[in-house]
Short mmCIF file of C-alpha atoms and ligand atoms in Angstrom, two decimals:
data_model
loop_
_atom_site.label_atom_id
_atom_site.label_comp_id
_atom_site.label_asym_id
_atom_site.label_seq_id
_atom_site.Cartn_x
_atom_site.Cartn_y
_atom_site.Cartn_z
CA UNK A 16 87.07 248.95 -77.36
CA UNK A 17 90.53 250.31 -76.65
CA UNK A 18 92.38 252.99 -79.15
CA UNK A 19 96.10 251.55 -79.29
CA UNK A 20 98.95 253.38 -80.83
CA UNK A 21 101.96 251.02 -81.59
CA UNK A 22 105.34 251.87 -82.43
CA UNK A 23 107.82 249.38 -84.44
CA UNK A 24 110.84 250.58 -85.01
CA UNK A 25 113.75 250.05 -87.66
CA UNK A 26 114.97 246.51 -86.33
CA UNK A 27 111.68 245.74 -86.14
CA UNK A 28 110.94 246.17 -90.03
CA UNK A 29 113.85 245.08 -90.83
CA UNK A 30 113.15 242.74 -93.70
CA UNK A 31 110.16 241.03 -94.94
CA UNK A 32 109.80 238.59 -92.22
CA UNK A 33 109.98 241.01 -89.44
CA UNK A 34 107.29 243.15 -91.26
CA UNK A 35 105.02 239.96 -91.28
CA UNK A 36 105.64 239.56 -87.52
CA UNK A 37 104.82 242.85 -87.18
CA UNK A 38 101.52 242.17 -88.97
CA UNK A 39 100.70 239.46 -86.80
CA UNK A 40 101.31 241.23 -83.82
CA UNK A 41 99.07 244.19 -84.62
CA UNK A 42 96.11 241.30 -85.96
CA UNK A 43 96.17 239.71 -82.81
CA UNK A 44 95.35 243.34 -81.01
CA UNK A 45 92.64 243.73 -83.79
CA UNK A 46 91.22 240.48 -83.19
CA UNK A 47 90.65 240.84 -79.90
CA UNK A 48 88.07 243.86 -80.88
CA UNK A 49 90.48 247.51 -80.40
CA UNK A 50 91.04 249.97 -82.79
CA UNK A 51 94.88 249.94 -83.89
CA UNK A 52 97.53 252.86 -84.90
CA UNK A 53 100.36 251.25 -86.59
CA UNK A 54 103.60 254.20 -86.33
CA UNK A 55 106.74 252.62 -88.22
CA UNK A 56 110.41 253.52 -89.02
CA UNK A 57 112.33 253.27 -92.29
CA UNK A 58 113.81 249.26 -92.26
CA UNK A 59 116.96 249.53 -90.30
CA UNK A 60 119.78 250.89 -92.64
CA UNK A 61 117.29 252.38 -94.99
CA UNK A 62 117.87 256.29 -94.17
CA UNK A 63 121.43 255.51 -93.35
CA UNK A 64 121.50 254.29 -96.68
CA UNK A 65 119.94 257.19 -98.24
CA UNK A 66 122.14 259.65 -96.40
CA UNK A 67 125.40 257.93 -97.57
CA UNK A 68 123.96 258.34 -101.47
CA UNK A 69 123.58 261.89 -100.99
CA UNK A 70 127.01 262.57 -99.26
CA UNK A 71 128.38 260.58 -102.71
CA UNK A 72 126.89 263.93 -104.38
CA UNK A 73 127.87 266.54 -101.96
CA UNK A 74 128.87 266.67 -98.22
CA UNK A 75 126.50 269.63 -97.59
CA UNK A 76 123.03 268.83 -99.78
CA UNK A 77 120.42 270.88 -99.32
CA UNK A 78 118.28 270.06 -96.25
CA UNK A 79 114.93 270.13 -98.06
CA UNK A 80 115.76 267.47 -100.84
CA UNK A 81 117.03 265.43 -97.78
CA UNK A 82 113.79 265.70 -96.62
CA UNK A 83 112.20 264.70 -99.67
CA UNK A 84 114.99 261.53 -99.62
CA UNK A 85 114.81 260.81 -96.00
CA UNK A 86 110.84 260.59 -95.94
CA UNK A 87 110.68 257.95 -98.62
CA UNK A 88 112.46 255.14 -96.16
CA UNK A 89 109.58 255.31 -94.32
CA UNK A 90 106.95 255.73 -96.91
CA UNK A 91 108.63 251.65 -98.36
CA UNK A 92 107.35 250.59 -95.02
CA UNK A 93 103.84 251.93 -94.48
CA UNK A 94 102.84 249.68 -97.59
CA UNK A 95 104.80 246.38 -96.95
CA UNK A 96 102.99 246.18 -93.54
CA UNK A 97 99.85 247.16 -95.08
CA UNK A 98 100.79 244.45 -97.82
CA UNK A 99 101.36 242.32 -95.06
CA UNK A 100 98.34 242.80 -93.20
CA UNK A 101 96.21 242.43 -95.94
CA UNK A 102 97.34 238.66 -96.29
CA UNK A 103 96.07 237.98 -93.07
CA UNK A 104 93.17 239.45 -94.13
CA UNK A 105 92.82 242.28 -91.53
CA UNK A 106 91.83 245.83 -93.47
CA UNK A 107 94.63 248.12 -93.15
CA UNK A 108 95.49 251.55 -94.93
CA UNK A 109 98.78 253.37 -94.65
CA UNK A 110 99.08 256.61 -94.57
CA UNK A 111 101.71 259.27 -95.37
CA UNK A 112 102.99 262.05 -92.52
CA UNK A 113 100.70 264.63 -94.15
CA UNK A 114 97.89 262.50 -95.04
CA UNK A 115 97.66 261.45 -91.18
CA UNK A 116 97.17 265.17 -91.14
CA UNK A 117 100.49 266.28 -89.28
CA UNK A 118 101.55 269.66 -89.70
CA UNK A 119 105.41 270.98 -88.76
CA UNK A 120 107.06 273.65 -89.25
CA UNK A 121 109.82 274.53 -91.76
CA UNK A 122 112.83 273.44 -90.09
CA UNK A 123 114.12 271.08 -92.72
CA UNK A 124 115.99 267.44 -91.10
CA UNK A 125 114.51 269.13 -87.62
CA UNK A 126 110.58 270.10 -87.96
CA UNK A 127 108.87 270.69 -84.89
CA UNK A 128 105.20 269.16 -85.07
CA UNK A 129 102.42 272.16 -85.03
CA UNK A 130 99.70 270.49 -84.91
CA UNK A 131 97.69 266.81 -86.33
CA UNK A 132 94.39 267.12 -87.54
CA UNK A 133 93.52 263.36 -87.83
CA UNK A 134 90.41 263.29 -89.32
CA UNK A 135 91.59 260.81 -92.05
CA UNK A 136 92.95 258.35 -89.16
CA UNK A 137 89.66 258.75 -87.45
CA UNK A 138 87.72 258.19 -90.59
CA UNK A 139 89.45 254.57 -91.67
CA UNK A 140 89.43 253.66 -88.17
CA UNK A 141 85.80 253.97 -87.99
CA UNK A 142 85.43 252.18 -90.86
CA UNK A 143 86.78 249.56 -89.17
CA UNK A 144 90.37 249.36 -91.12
CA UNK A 145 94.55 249.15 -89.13
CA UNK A 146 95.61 252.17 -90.24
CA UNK A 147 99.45 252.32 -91.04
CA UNK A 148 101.43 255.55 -90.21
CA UNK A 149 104.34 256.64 -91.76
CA UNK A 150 106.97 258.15 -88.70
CA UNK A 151 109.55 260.56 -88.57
CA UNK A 152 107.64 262.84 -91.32
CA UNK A 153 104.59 265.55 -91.55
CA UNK A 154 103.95 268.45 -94.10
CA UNK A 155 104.42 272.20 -93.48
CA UNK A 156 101.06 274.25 -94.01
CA UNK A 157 102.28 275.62 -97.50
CA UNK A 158 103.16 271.71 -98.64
CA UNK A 159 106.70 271.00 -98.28
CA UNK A 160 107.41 267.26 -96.93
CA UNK A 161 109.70 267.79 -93.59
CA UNK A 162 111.13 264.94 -91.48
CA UNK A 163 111.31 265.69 -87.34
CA UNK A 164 114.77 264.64 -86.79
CA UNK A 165 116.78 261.67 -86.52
CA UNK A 166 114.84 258.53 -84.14
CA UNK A 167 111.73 260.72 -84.93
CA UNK A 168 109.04 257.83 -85.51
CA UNK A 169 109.13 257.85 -81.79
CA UNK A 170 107.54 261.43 -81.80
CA UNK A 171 105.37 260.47 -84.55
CA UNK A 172 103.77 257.74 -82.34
CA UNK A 173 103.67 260.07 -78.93
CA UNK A 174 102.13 263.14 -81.11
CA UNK A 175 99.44 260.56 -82.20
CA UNK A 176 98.61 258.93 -79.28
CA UNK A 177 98.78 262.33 -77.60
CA UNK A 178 96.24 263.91 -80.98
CA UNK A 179 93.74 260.63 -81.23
CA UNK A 180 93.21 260.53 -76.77
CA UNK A 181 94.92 257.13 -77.40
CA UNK A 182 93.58 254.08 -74.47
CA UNK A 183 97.50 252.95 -75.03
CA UNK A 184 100.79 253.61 -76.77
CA UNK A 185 103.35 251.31 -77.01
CA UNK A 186 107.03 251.43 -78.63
CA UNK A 187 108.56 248.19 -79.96
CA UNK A 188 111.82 247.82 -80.33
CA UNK A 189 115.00 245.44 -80.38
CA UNK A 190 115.33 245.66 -76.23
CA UNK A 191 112.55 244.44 -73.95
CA UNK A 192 112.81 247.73 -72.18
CA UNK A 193 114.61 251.07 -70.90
CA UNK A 194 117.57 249.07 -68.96
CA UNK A 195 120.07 250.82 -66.53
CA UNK A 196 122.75 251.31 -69.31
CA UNK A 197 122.53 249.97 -73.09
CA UNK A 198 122.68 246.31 -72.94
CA UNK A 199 125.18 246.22 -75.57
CA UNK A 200 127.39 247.44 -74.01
CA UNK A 201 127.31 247.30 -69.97
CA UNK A 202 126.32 243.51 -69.82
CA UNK A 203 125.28 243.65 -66.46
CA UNK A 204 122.62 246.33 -67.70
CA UNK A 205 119.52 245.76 -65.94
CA UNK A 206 115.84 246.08 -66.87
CA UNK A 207 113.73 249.07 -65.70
CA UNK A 208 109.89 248.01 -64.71
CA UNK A 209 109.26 251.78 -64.86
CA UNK A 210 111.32 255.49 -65.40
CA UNK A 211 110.10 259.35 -64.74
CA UNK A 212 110.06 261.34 -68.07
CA UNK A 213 112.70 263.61 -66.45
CA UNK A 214 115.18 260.92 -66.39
CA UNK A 215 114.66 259.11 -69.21
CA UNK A 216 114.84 263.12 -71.01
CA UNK A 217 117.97 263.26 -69.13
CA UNK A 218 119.46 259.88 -70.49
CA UNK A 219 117.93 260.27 -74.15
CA UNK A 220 119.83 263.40 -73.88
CA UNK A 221 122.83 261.76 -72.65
CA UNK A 222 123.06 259.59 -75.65
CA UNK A 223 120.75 256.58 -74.89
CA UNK A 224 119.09 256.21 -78.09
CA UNK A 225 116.57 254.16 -77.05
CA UNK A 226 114.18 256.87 -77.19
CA UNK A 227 114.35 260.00 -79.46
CA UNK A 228 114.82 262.76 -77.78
CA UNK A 229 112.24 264.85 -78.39
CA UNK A 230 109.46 262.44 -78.05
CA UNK A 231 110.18 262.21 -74.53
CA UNK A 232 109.75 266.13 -74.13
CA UNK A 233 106.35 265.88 -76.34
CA UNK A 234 105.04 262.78 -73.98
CA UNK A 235 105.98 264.72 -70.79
CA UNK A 236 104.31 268.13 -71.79
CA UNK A 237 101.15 266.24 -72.73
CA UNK A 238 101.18 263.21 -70.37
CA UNK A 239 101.47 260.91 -72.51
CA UNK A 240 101.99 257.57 -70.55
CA UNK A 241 104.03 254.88 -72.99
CA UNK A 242 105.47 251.04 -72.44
CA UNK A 243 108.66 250.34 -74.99
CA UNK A 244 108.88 246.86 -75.14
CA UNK A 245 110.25 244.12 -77.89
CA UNK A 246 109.00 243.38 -80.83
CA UNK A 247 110.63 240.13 -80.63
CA UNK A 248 108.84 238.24 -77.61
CA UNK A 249 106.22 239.16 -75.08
CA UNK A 250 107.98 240.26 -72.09
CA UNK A 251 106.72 243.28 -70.32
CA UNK A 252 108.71 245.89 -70.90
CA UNK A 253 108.77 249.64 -68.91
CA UNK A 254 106.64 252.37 -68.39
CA UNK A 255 107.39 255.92 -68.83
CA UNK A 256 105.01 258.57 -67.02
CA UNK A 257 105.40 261.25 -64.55
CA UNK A 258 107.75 260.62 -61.66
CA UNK A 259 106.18 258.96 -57.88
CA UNK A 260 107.69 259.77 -54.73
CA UNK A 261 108.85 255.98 -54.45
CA UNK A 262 111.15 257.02 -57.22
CA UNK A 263 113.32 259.24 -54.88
CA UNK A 264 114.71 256.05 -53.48
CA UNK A 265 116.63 255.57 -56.26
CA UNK A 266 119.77 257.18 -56.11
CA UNK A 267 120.82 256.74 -59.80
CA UNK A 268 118.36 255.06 -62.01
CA UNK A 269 121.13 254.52 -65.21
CA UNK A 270 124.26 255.46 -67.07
CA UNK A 271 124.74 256.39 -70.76
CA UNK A 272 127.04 256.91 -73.13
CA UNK A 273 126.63 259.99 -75.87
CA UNK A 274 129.64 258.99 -78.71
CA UNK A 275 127.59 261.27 -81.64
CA UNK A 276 128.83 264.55 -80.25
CA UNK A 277 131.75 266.52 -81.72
CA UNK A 278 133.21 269.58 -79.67
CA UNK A 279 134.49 273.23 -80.60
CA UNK A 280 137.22 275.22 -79.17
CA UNK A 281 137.53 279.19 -80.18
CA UNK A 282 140.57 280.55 -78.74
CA UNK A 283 140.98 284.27 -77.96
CA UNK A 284 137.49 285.40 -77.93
CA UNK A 285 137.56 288.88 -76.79
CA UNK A 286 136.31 288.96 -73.06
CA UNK A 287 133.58 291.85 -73.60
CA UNK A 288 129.48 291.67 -73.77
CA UNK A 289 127.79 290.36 -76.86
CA UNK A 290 130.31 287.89 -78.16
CA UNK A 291 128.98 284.38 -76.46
CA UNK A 292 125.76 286.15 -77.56
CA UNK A 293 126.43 286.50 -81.43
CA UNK A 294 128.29 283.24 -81.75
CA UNK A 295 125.27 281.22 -79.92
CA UNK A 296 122.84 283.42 -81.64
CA UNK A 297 124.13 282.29 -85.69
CA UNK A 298 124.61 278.93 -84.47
CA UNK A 299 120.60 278.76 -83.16
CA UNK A 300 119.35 280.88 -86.43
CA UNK A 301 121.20 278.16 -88.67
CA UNK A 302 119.07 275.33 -86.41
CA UNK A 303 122.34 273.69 -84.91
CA UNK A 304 121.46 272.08 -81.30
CA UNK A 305 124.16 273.19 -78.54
CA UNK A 306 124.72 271.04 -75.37
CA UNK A 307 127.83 271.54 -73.31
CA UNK A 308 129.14 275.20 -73.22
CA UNK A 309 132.94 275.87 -71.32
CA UNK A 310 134.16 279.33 -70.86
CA UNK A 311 137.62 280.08 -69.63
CA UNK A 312 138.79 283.17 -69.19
CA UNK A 313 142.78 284.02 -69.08
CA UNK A 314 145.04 287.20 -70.51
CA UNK A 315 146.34 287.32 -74.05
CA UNK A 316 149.50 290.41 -73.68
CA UNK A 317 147.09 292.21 -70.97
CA UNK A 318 143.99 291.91 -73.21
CA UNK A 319 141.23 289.90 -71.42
CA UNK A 320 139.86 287.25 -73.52
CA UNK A 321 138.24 283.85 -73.54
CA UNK A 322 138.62 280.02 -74.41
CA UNK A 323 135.25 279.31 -75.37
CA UNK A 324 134.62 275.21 -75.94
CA UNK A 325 130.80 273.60 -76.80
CA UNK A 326 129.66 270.43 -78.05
CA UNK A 327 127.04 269.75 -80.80
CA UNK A 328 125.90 267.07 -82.76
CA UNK A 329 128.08 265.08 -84.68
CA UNK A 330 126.30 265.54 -88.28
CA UNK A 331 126.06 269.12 -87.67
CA UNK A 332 129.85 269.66 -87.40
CA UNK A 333 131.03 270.76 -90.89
CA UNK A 334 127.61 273.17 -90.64
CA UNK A 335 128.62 274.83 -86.95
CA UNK A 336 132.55 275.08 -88.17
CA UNK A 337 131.24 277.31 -91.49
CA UNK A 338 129.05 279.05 -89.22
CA UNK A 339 131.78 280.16 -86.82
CA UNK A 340 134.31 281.03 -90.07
CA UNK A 341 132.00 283.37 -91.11
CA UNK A 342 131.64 284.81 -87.24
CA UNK A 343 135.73 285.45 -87.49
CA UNK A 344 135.46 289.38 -88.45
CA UNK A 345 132.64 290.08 -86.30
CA UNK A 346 133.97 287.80 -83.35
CA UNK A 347 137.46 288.42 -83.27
CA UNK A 348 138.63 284.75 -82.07
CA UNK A 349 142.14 283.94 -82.77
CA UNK A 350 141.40 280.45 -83.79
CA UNK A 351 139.02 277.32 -84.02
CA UNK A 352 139.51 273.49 -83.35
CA UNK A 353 137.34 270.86 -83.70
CA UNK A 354 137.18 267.53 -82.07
CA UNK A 355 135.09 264.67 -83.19
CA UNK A 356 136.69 262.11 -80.68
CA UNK A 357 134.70 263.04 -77.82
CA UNK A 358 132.48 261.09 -75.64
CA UNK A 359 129.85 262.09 -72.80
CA UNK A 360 129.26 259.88 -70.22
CA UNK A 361 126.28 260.97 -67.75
CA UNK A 362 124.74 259.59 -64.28
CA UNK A 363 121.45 259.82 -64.03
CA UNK A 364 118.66 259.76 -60.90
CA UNK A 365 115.89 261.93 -59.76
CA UNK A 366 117.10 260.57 -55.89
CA UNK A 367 120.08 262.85 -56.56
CA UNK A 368 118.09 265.92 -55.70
CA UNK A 369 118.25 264.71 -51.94
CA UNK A 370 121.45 262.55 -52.28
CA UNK A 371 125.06 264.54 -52.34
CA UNK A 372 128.09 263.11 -53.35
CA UNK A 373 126.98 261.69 -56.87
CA UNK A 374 129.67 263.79 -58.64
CA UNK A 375 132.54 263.13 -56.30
CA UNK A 376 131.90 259.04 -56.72
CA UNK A 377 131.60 259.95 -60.64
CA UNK A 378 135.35 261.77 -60.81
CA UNK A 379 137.07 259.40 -58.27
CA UNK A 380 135.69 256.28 -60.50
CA UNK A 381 137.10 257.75 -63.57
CA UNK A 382 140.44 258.97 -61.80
CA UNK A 383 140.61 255.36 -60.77
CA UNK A 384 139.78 254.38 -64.23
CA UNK A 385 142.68 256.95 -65.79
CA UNK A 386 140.22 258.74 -67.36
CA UNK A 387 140.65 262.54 -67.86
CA UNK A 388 137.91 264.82 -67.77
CA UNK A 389 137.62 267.65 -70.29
CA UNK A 390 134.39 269.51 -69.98
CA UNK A 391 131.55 268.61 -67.18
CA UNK A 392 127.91 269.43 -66.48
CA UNK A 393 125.50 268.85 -64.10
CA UNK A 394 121.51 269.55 -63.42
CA UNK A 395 119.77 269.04 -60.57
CA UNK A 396 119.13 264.92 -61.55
CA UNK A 397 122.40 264.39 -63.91
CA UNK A 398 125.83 265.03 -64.29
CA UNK A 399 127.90 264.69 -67.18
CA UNK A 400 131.52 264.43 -68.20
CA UNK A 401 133.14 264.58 -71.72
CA UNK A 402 136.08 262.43 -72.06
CA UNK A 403 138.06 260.75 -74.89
CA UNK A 404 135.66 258.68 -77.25
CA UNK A 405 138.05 255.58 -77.01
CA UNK A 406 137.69 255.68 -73.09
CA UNK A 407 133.59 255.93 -73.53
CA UNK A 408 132.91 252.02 -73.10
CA UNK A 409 134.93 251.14 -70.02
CA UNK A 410 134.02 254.38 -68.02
CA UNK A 411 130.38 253.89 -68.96
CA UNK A 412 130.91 250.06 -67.39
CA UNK A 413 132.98 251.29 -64.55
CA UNK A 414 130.25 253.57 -63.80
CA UNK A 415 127.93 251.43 -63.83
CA UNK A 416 129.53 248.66 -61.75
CA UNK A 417 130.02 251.42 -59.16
CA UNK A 418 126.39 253.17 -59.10
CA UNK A 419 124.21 250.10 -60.42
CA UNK A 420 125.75 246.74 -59.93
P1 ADP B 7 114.31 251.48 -82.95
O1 ADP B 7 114.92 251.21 -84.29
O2 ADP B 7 113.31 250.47 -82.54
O3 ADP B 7 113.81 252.89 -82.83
P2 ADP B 7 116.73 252.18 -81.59
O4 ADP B 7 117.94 251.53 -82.17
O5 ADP B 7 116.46 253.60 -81.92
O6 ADP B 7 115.47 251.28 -81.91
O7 ADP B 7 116.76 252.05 -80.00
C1 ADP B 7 116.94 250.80 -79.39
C2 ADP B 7 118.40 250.65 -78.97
O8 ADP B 7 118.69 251.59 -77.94
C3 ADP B 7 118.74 249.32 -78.34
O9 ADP B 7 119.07 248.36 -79.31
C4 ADP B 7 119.90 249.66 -77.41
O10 ADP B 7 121.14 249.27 -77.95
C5 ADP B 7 119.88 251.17 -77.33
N1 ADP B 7 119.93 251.68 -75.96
C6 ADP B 7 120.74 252.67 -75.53
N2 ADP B 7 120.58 252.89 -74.23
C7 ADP B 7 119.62 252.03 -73.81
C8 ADP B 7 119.01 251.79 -72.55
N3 ADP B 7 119.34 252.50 -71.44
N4 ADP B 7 118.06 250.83 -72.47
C9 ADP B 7 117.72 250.13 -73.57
N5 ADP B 7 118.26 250.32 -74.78
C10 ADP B 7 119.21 251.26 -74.91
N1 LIG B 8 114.15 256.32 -90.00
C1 LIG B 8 114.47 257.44 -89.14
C2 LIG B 8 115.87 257.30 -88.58
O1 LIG B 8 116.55 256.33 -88.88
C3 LIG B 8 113.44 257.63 -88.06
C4 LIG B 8 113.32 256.53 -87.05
O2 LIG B 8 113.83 255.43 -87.26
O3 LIG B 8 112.70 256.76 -86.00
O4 LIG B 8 116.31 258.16 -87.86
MG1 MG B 9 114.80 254.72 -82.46
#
């Protein structure tokens, strides 16, 4: 008897007859004798939904109620697929974040899981029930209902599989797999039989949403081997584990697209110690995420300062522009911009450790393509450009006709 985690996602919920596929899916696995996890999202639209109601209120609400709003998308969906279960006659019991026993911390829209004591999980598994777990939300230790960040059912699923020693975790969703660019919009995208953690961190990080984030980080620290597959059909769909030496023959394993970052520009930052420190400081203490930092330094009337450009999430914009307003006495910039039309296309590949000339092909395919470059950034197995947002799609194909095709 195998211990299966499965993960549907919000596509996969997404009204009452994909919830009863869903159900029959997970009492075909219980037929056949294992023990089943069921993780799911919000139905798809549900917490997009719920964030538009609040932004009706106020563009800034506070980010414990929208933890309290956020978590009950998800908290509709633990019962319909219990609901749904139940007429098949298959014993299932859903289960809240904190009821499943998982403990964050107090970062409200952003908790960082602690620890899961599943002895309730354990408990109506033993007693031979499905038991239904509600993602993307857990309980600090004094009580207060967090969520872990937006796509964060796919942690949910990881931390459990990770928490119950789980035989098997699998992630359904709306794509058969991790492809070599998002299918919808590089058509020649191709399916992936199986991807290192480190590059499929490096493309979840470079905007393919296919996997949260941070789930990928979680599954990598704690070996946490995973399949995403569809929801929809039975094909096989890829693995995720640690990375093989037969994976150094790839060169570059995909391209993505990142359109949901937003970049800011300080002009005339004095050039002395401590300023890139207490800007980057306040933006970490109020929880805001930075990826790409640009420094440029140039004279202002003999006075050495700085051009100092970084991108963040989109939704945290209007937070990171109040947070550098009030940094303007203690900072000194002259002035800030912001830009939401930004786009940041990456190439990905562990091969590139032992391959040069990745970023060279990169600029002279978006040269060719007329596209300007405006900040880049490269690790050891990625680089990445931002460009304009309306030029995102057609580099992102052009790239991937070039590398991939
Ligand atoms: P779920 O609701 O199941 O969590 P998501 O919408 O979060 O699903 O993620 C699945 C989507 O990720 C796909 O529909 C696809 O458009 C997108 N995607 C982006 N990049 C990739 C990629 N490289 N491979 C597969 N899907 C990708
Ligand atoms: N419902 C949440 C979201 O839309 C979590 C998830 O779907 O994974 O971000
Ligand atoms: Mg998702």
């Amino acid at each position: 008897m195998a211990l299966i985690v499965q993960k549907y996602g919000g596509t996969s919920v997404g009204n009452p007859d994909r919830i009863k596929n869903v159900a029959r899916r997970v009492a075909q696995y219980r037929a056949a004798g294992d023990q089943i996890v069921v993780v799911v999202s919000a139905m798809s639209g549900v917490t997009d939904g719920l964030i538009r109601l609040s932004k009706e209120i106020t563009a800034l609400p506070s980010e414990r109620e929208m933890d309290m709003l956020l978590a009950t998308g998800e908290q509709q969906t633990i019962a319909l697929t219990a609901i749904a279960l139940h007429s098949l006659n298959v014993d299932a019991v859903s289960l809240t974040g904190a009821q499943a026993g998982i403990v964050t911390d107090g970062v409200h829209t952003k908790a960082k899981i602690q620890n899961i004591t599943p002895r309730e999980v354990h408990k109506l598994l033993d007693a031979g029930n499905v038991v239904i777990v509600a993602g993307f939300q857990g309980q600090t230790a004094e009580g207060a209902i967090t969520t872990l960040g937006r796509g964060g059912s796919d942690l949910t699923a990881i931390a459990l599989a990770a928490a119950l020693k789980a035989d098997l975790c699998q992630i359904y969703t709306d794509v058969d797999g991790i492809y070599t660019a998002d299918p919808r919009i590089v058509p020649g995208a191709q399916k992936l039989p199986e991807i290192a953690y480190d590059e499929l961190l490096e493309l979840a990080g470079a905007g393919a949403k296919v996997m949260q984030l941070r789930s990928v980080e979680f599954a990598k620290k704690f070996n946490v081997i995973f399949e995403v597959r569809s929801s929809l059909n039975e094909n096989p769909g890829t693995i995720v584990k640690e990375e093989t030496t037969s994976m150094e023959d790839v060169v570059v394993r995909g391209v993505s697209l990142d359109k949901n970052q937003a970049k800011i520009t300080l002009f005339g930052v004095p050039d002395q110690p401590g300023r890139a420190a207490g800007i980057f400081r306040a933006l970490a203490d109020a929880a805001i995420n930075v990826d790409m930092i640009v420094q440029n330094a140039s004279h202002d009337g003999g006075v050495r300062v700085t051009d100092l450009s970084f991108t963040v999430d989109k939704p945290d914009l209007l937070k990171a522009s109040k947070v550098i307003e009030s940094l303007r006495p203690t900072i000194g910039f002259k002035e800030a911009e912001s830009n939401e039309n930004i786009g940041k296309v990456s190439v990905v590949g562990v091969g590139m450790r032992s391959h040069s000339g990745v970023a060279a092909k990169m600029f002279d395919v978006l040269a060719h393509e007329q596209v300007n470059i405006d900040m880049i950034s490269t690790s050891e197995i990625k680089v990445s450009v931002v460009i304009d947002l309306a030029k995102g799609e057609t580099a992102l194909r052009a790239l991937h006709k070039a590398f991939l095709e």
